């Protein structure tokens, strides 16, 4: 099946609490190459069925988004490992995992001696409600299908690439080191 370059505008809410989590409405659309695992599977599955200018509300359950919350994914470390960082509960930090990969952790709590961090994605365990509209849709070029980069390698400058589902090992690039709920962490960013 031919890959598509799909551009979307979206608003994201926690389906259970109604809390607003993220949006790109009024900003540049999120563009991705279908079939490359660049956005969460539960959302991509619906988007590839849609046509230009279609709008939909898409409910994505945790297993098709960022996975279920794992209570064992917390770790307590000595506070000196966080020297120079002004810690806040709920803030996201980035480090290097066991295999050299970039990992995102959330500061759950801290004392004068210890910091408890959570390796779960900030949206793990959440049912997500996306309000999406397809603002651009076209066939992907051969280069886009090969590289997964919209516009080709020459266009790789920055911005949000949409991330990926954390179980697939793909990396994204639009989340910030900010308190949870204020980062650009929606729509598959990881």
XYZ file of N, CA and C in Angstrom:
570
model
N 0.835 -1.186 0.000
C 0.000 0.000 0.000
C 0.876 1.245 0.000
N 0.491 2.230 -0.774
C 1.257 3.464 -0.911
C 1.197 4.271 0.388
N 2.377 4.689 0.860
C 2.414 5.559 2.035
C 1.911 6.938 1.663
N 1.302 7.588 2.626
C 0.782 8.942 2.455
C 1.509 9.889 3.404
N 1.576 11.159 3.016
C 1.983 12.202 3.940
C 0.683 12.862 4.389
N 0.416 12.747 5.682
C -0.838 13.240 6.248
C -0.511 14.404 7.175
N -1.203 15.515 6.989
C -1.056 16.676 7.864
C -2.335 16.861 8.660
N -2.187 16.994 9.973
C -3.374 17.120 10.823
C -3.276 18.318 11.751
N -4.451 18.824 12.093
C -4.628 19.714 13.232
C -5.326 18.872 14.281
N -4.924 19.041 15.537
C -5.535 18.219 16.577
C -5.636 18.972 17.886
N -6.594 18.546 18.681
C -6.688 18.903 20.085
C -6.764 17.578 20.827
N -6.094 17.517 21.967
C -6.011 16.272 22.718
C -6.477 16.495 24.148
N -7.373 15.604 24.599
C -7.863 15.642 25.978
C -7.736 14.261 26.590
N -7.636 14.229 27.915
C -7.742 12.983 28.655
C -9.221 12.597 28.588
N -9.519 11.442 28.029
C -10.914 11.045 27.814
C -11.668 10.833 29.120
N -10.959 10.541 30.192
C -11.632 10.284 31.470
C -11.869 11.551 32.282
N -10.916 12.473 32.274
C -11.035 13.672 33.108
C -11.456 14.907 32.321
N -11.287 14.877 30.987
C -11.581 16.048 30.169
C -10.454 17.067 30.169
N -9.349 16.763 30.891
C -8.206 17.684 30.968
C -7.593 17.879 29.584
N -7.390 19.153 29.205
C -6.731 19.481 27.944
C -5.251 19.128 28.067
N -4.720 18.325 27.119
C -3.333 17.885 27.190
C -2.443 18.552 26.148
N -2.966 18.804 24.938
C -2.119 19.344 23.874
C -2.987 19.778 22.700
N -2.428 20.660 21.873
C -3.091 21.059 20.627
C -2.059 21.672 19.690
N -2.351 21.635 18.412
C -1.548 22.387 17.452
C -2.451 23.294 16.611
N -3.700 23.466 17.027
C -4.634 24.322 16.301
C -4.088 25.750 16.309
N -4.038 26.340 15.125
C -3.499 27.683 14.977
C -1.993 27.696 14.745
N -1.367 26.544 14.783
C 0.071 26.419 14.524
C 0.256 25.552 13.270
N 1.493 25.219 12.983
C 1.774 24.372 11.814
C 1.143 22.998 12.024
N 0.603 22.396 10.962
C 0.039 21.059 11.099
C 1.123 20.034 11.436
N 0.730 18.976 12.098
C 1.619 17.846 12.337
C 1.571 16.981 11.087
N 2.704 16.821 10.424
C 2.783 15.985 9.229
C 3.583 14.739 9.548
N 3.137 13.607 9.008
C 3.845 12.350 9.211
C 3.656 11.469 7.987
N 4.563 10.500 7.834
C 4.477 9.523 6.756
C 3.778 8.289 7.322
N 2.663 7.904 6.718
C 1.913 6.764 7.239
C 2.734 5.477 7.123
N 2.482 4.578 8.057
C 3.145 3.284 8.037
C 4.546 3.273 8.612
N 5.002 4.383 9.178
C 6.371 4.471 9.706
C 6.408 4.472 11.231
N 5.261 4.311 11.895
C 5.237 4.279 13.351
C 5.580 5.616 13.985
N 5.291 6.716 13.281
C 5.662 8.041 13.770
C 4.660 8.628 14.754
N 3.446 8.118 14.754
C 2.454 8.551 15.734
C 1.844 7.301 16.360
N 1.130 7.485 17.448
C 0.589 6.330 18.155
C -0.344 5.524 17.232
N -0.270 4.198 17.339
C -0.997 3.334 16.404
C -2.504 3.534 16.383
N -3.114 3.750 17.550
C -4.565 3.911 17.601
C -5.062 5.135 16.861
N -4.242 6.177 16.793
C -4.615 7.373 16.047
C -4.339 7.185 14.559
N -3.175 6.659 14.222
C -2.832 6.469 12.813
C -3.835 5.557 12.108
N -4.276 4.515 12.801
C -5.239 3.568 12.234
C -6.492 4.288 11.705
N -6.966 5.266 12.453
C -8.149 6.027 12.041
C -7.808 7.051 10.957
N -6.662 7.735 11.110
C -6.297 8.796 10.162
C -6.111 8.280 8.744
N -5.551 7.080 8.577
C -5.306 6.563 7.228
C -6.611 6.242 6.497
N -7.711 6.134 7.230
C -9.026 5.891 6.614
C -9.718 7.187 6.202
N -9.200 8.332 6.670
C -9.869 9.613 6.442
C -9.410 10.264 5.137
N -10.199 11.232 4.670
C -9.907 11.972 3.445
C -9.613 13.428 3.797
N -9.061 14.166 2.840
C -8.765 15.579 3.027
C -9.997 16.323 3.522
N -9.821 17.166 4.504
C -10.858 17.990 5.140
C -11.807 17.217 6.051
N -11.619 15.904 6.191
C -12.422 15.144 7.148
C -12.070 15.577 8.561
N -13.062 15.526 9.452
C -12.860 15.799 10.874
C -13.438 14.634 11.652
N -12.809 14.321 12.777
C -13.305 13.211 13.594
C -12.814 13.357 15.028
N -13.572 12.748 15.935
C -13.124 12.569 17.308
C -12.687 11.118 17.409
N -11.453 10.911 17.850
C -10.877 9.566 17.883
C -10.485 9.230 19.317
N -11.114 8.187 19.868
C -10.778 7.702 21.197
C -9.691 6.642 21.056
N -8.569 6.839 21.756
C -7.465 5.881 21.700
C -7.213 5.364 23.126
N -7.388 4.065 23.297
C -7.178 3.434 24.601
C -5.675 3.263 24.861
N -5.275 3.121 26.127
C -3.847 3.062 26.469
C -3.026 2.053 25.661
N -3.565 0.856 25.425
C -2.765 -0.163 24.722
C -2.436 0.246 23.288
N -3.212 1.169 22.702
C -2.953 1.656 21.346
C -2.342 3.054 21.362
N -1.948 3.506 22.572
C -1.348 4.840 22.710
C 0.027 4.680 23.361
N 0.123 4.950 24.661
C 1.402 4.905 25.361
C 1.517 3.752 26.343
N 0.607 2.789 26.230
C 0.658 1.609 27.074
C -0.013 1.825 28.421
N -0.198 0.733 29.121
C -0.773 0.781 30.463
C 0.269 1.330 31.433
N -0.190 1.901 32.535
C 0.716 2.414 33.551
C 1.350 1.239 34.282
N 2.676 1.254 34.410
C 3.416 0.195 35.086
C 3.895 0.722 36.438
N 3.310 0.193 37.519
C 3.660 0.646 38.872
C 5.121 0.360 39.221
N 5.730 -0.596 38.524
C 7.112 -0.973 38.833
C 8.130 -0.115 38.081
N 7.675 0.856 37.320
C 8.583 1.664 36.507
C 9.071 2.916 37.227
N 9.060 2.882 38.549
C 9.570 4.012 39.342
C 10.887 3.590 39.985
N 11.753 4.577 40.216
C 13.053 4.311 40.804
C 13.414 5.486 41.710
N 14.016 5.187 42.856
C 14.478 6.228 43.766
C 15.994 6.293 43.685
N 16.514 7.506 43.439
C 17.950 7.710 43.248
C 18.457 8.765 44.225
N 19.766 8.747 44.500
C 20.337 9.799 45.357
C 20.192 11.168 44.695
N 19.851 12.171 45.497
C 19.606 13.512 44.954
C 20.846 14.099 44.278
N 22.053 13.701 44.711
C 23.266 14.269 44.089
C 23.373 13.949 42.600
N 22.669 12.927 42.130
C 22.656 12.631 40.693
C 21.906 13.708 39.901
N 21.222 14.587 40.592
C 20.429 15.637 39.936
C 20.994 17.022 40.241
N 22.295 17.073 40.571
C 22.949 18.342 40.917
C 22.785 19.342 39.774
N 22.458 20.574 40.131
C 22.322 21.625 39.122
C 20.951 21.708 38.485
N 20.058 20.801 38.831
C 18.702 20.804 38.276
C 17.744 21.328 39.341
N 16.965 22.327 38.983
C 15.955 22.849 39.900
C 14.737 21.945 39.796
N 14.623 20.989 40.700
C 13.595 19.956 40.624
C 12.210 20.507 40.942
N 11.223 19.997 40.195
C 9.809 20.274 40.452
C 9.059 18.967 40.265
N 8.101 18.694 41.133
C 7.278 17.497 40.934
C 6.535 17.626 39.617
N 6.515 16.540 38.853
C 5.812 16.526 37.569
C 6.665 16.936 36.388
N 7.877 17.449 36.610
C 8.704 17.874 35.485
C 9.268 16.661 34.749
N 9.501 16.827 33.460
C 10.109 15.779 32.649
C 11.599 16.034 32.531
N 12.361 14.970 32.626
C 13.802 15.024 32.430
C 14.181 13.986 31.382
N 15.308 14.194 30.720
C 15.780 13.264 29.699
C 17.140 12.739 30.104
N 17.335 11.461 29.895
C 18.611 10.837 30.220
C 18.926 9.757 29.209
N 19.942 8.971 29.518
C 20.366 7.898 28.637
C 20.013 6.568 29.282
N 19.356 5.708 28.513
C 18.964 4.399 29.009
C 20.101 3.397 28.931
N 19.812 2.153 29.317
C 20.807 1.089 29.374
C 21.475 0.834 28.026
N 20.735 1.026 26.933
C 21.266 0.738 25.600
C 21.657 1.999 24.845
N 21.859 3.108 25.569
C 22.282 4.343 24.927
C 21.147 5.165 24.345
N 19.915 4.683 24.480
C 18.759 5.400 23.944
C 18.367 6.545 24.869
N 17.716 7.553 24.310
C 17.220 8.660 25.125
C 15.948 8.210 25.820
N 15.883 8.454 27.125
C 14.686 8.103 27.884
C 14.148 9.344 28.577
N 12.829 9.407 28.655
C 12.156 10.497 29.353
C 11.660 9.956 30.679
N 11.901 10.706 31.741
C 11.393 10.325 33.057
C 10.658 11.517 33.644
N 9.764 11.229 34.575
C 9.020 12.271 35.267
C 9.418 12.245 36.737
N 9.669 13.424 37.304
C 9.982 13.519 38.727
C 8.669 13.357 39.495
N 8.571 12.268 40.250
C 7.357 12.001 41.027
C 7.399 12.736 42.361
N 8.558 12.684 43.039
C 8.716 13.344 44.331
C 10.198 13.449 44.638
N 10.535 14.284 45.636
C 11.921 14.380 46.056
C 11.996 14.894 47.491
N 13.097 14.518 48.139
C 13.391 14.989 49.493
C 14.773 15.638 49.437
N 15.320 15.952 50.593
C 16.664 16.519 50.627
C 17.713 15.493 50.199
N 17.376 14.212 50.252
C 18.358 13.165 49.975
C 18.066 12.333 48.732
N 16.777 12.200 48.361
C 16.404 11.260 47.303
C 15.436 11.889 46.306
N 15.460 11.314 45.085
C 14.526 11.722 44.036
C 13.868 10.456 43.490
N 12.538 10.445 43.449
C 11.814 9.316 42.854
C 11.392 9.716 41.454
N 11.838 8.921 40.475
C 11.514 9.192 39.075
C 10.655 8.066 38.523
N 9.882 8.391 37.517
C 8.930 7.463 36.902
C 9.287 7.324 35.427
N 9.545 6.095 34.987
C 9.909 5.831 33.597
C 8.693 5.690 32.684
N 7.493 5.646 33.245
C 6.295 5.592 32.404
C 6.208 6.867 31.578
N 5.696 6.765 30.358
C 5.411 7.971 29.581
C 4.361 8.767 30.357
N 4.440 10.110 30.341
C 3.444 10.903 31.086
C 1.995 10.585 30.720
N 1.747 10.044 29.536
C 0.376 9.717 29.134
C 0.078 8.227 29.214
N 0.982 7.441 29.818
C 0.729 6.008 29.997
C -0.521 5.820 30.849
N -1.328 4.850 30.472
C -2.532 4.534 31.232
C -3.714 5.431 30.941
N -3.520 6.443 30.102
C -4.614 7.377 29.815
C -5.337 7.000 28.525
N -6.663 7.104 28.576
C -7.471 7.025 27.362
C -7.472 8.430 26.768
N -7.104 8.534 25.509
C -6.916 9.832 24.869
C -8.017 10.118 23.864
N -8.538 11.345 23.897
C -9.553 11.771 22.930
C -8.926 12.845 22.039
N -8.734 12.492 20.767
C -8.212 13.426 19.783
C -9.362 13.990 18.962
N -9.420 15.305 18.821
C -10.299 15.945 17.842
C -9.376 16.353 16.706
N -9.515 15.685 15.568
C -8.561 15.864 14.467
C -9.254 16.308 13.190
N -8.500 17.030 12.369
C -8.941 17.324 11.008
C -7.752 17.129 10.078
N -8.033 16.548 8.928
C -7.001 16.317 7.910
C -6.881 17.603 7.094
N -5.727 18.284 7.208
C -5.537 19.561 6.508
C -4.672 19.413 5.260
N -3.932 18.300 5.137
C -3.189 18.015 3.914
C -3.060 16.504 3.771
N -3.031 16.064 2.538
C -2.980 14.630 2.260
C -2.423 14.441 0.860
N -1.351 13.657 0.737
C -0.765 13.373 -0.575
C 0.022 12.072 -0.494
N 0.356 11.526 -1.683
C 1.218 10.353 -1.720
C 2.617 10.751 -1.273
N 3.270 9.871 -0.532
C 4.647 10.122 -0.108
C 5.580 9.888 -1.290
N 6.661 10.656 -1.354
C 7.677 10.434 -2.388
C 8.472 9.186 -2.023
N 9.271 8.687 -2.971
C 10.120 7.527 -2.693
C 11.063 7.821 -1.532
N 11.643 9.032 -1.515
C 12.568 9.411 -0.441
C 11.853 9.456 0.907
N 10.633 10.012 0.932
C 9.866 10.067 2.181
C 9.524 8.667 2.680
N 9.192 7.758 1.742
C 8.877 6.385 2.150
C 10.122 5.699 2.706
N 11.278 5.984 2.126
C 12.516 5.351 2.565
C 12.995 5.915 3.903
N 12.986 7.238 4.036
C 13.559 7.880 5.229
C 12.544 8.133 6.329
N 11.262 8.241 5.976
C 10.241 8.598 6.951
C 10.220 10.084 7.258
N 11.029 10.877 6.530
C 11.120 12.312 6.775
C 10.268 13.053 5.748
N 9.279 13.821 6.228
C 8.432 14.607 5.334
C 9.289 15.666 4.662
N 9.229 15.732 3.332
C 10.030 16.701 2.590
C 11.433 16.200 2.300
N 11.781 14.998 2.749
C 13.094 14.435 2.485
C 14.124 14.876 3.510
N 15.313 14.317 3.402
C 16.388 14.594 4.358
C 16.788 16.062 4.353
N 16.672 16.735 3.211
C 17.051 18.144 3.125
C 16.153 19.018 3.995
N 14.962 18.533 4.282
C 14.001 19.321 5.063
C 14.173 19.116 6.568
N 15.073 18.234 6.979
C 15.230 17.942 8.413
C 15.872 19.119 9.114
N 15.047 19.969 9.684
C 15.602 21.115 10.377
C 15.205 21.135 11.832
N 13.995 20.783 12.117
C 13.530 20.849 13.502
C 12.046 20.665 13.521
N 11.445 21.119 14.575
C 10.008 20.982 14.712
C 9.644 19.620 15.241
N 8.376 19.380 15.311
C 7.887 18.144 15.890
C 7.750 17.090 14.810
N 8.376 15.963 15.030
C 8.235 14.881 14.063
C 7.154 13.914 14.487
N 6.509 14.160 15.603
C 5.395 13.315 16.003
C 5.783 12.178 16.903
N 7.050 11.876 17.032
C 7.469 10.836 17.952
C 7.046 9.468 17.512
N 6.877 8.590 18.426
C 6.473 7.238 18.096
C 5.935 6.553 19.323
N 5.364 5.391 19.115
C 4.851 4.591 20.211
C 6.046 3.991 20.928
N 6.115 4.149 22.242
C 7.335 3.797 22.959
C 7.687 2.323 22.873
N 6.740 1.445 22.607
C 7.062 0.029 22.504
C 7.715 -0.307 21.176
N 7.675 0.597 20.225
C 8.238 0.324 18.909
C 9.673 0.803 18.778
N 10.192 1.497 19.783
C 11.575 1.921 19.754
C 11.854 3.114 18.876
N 10.846 3.753 18.311
C 11.107 4.916 17.471
C 11.245 6.146 18.351
N 11.970 7.125 17.888
C 12.220 8.318 18.682
C 11.531 9.518 18.069
N 11.114 10.434 18.892
C 10.476 11.650 18.433
C 11.287 12.856 18.824
N 10.685 14.018 18.660
C 11.481 15.171 19.002
C 10.739 16.448 19.265
N 9.615 16.454 19.965
C 8.987 17.739 20.224
C 8.636 17.951 21.681
N 8.994 17.038 22.538
C 8.670 17.214 23.944
C 9.705 18.099 24.612
N 9.288 18.838 25.603
C 10.167 19.768 26.289
C 10.376 19.340 27.717
N 11.409 19.865 28.339
C 11.656 19.609 29.756
C 10.879 20.635 30.565
N 9.583 20.405 30.684
C 8.689 21.308 31.398
C 7.805 20.487 32.318
N 7.163 21.106 33.270
C 6.238 20.351 34.112
C 5.185 19.645 33.267
N 4.825 18.453 33.700
C 3.856 17.646 32.967
C 2.599 18.446 32.686
N 2.070 18.275 31.467
C 0.847 18.972 31.091
C 1.124 20.279 30.378
N 2.389 20.744 30.387
C 2.712 21.978 29.692
C 3.584 21.709 28.483
N 4.107 20.500 28.327
C 4.976 20.221 27.193
C 4.139 19.911 25.963
N 4.787 19.833 24.841
C 4.111 19.508 23.589
C 3.954 18.015 23.440
N 3.666 17.305 24.500
C 3.776 15.867 24.522
C 2.682 15.078 23.848
N 1.696 15.662 23.262
C 0.599 14.893 22.688
C 0.914 14.301 21.351
N -0.117 13.773 20.746
C -0.104 13.263 19.382
C 1.071 12.365 19.097
N 1.436 11.564 20.003
C 2.480 10.581 19.726
C 3.856 11.019 20.100
N 4.056 12.171 20.591
C 5.397 12.593 20.965
C 5.864 11.776 22.139
N 7.164 11.476 22.147
C 7.612 10.453 23.091
C 8.915 10.768 23.757
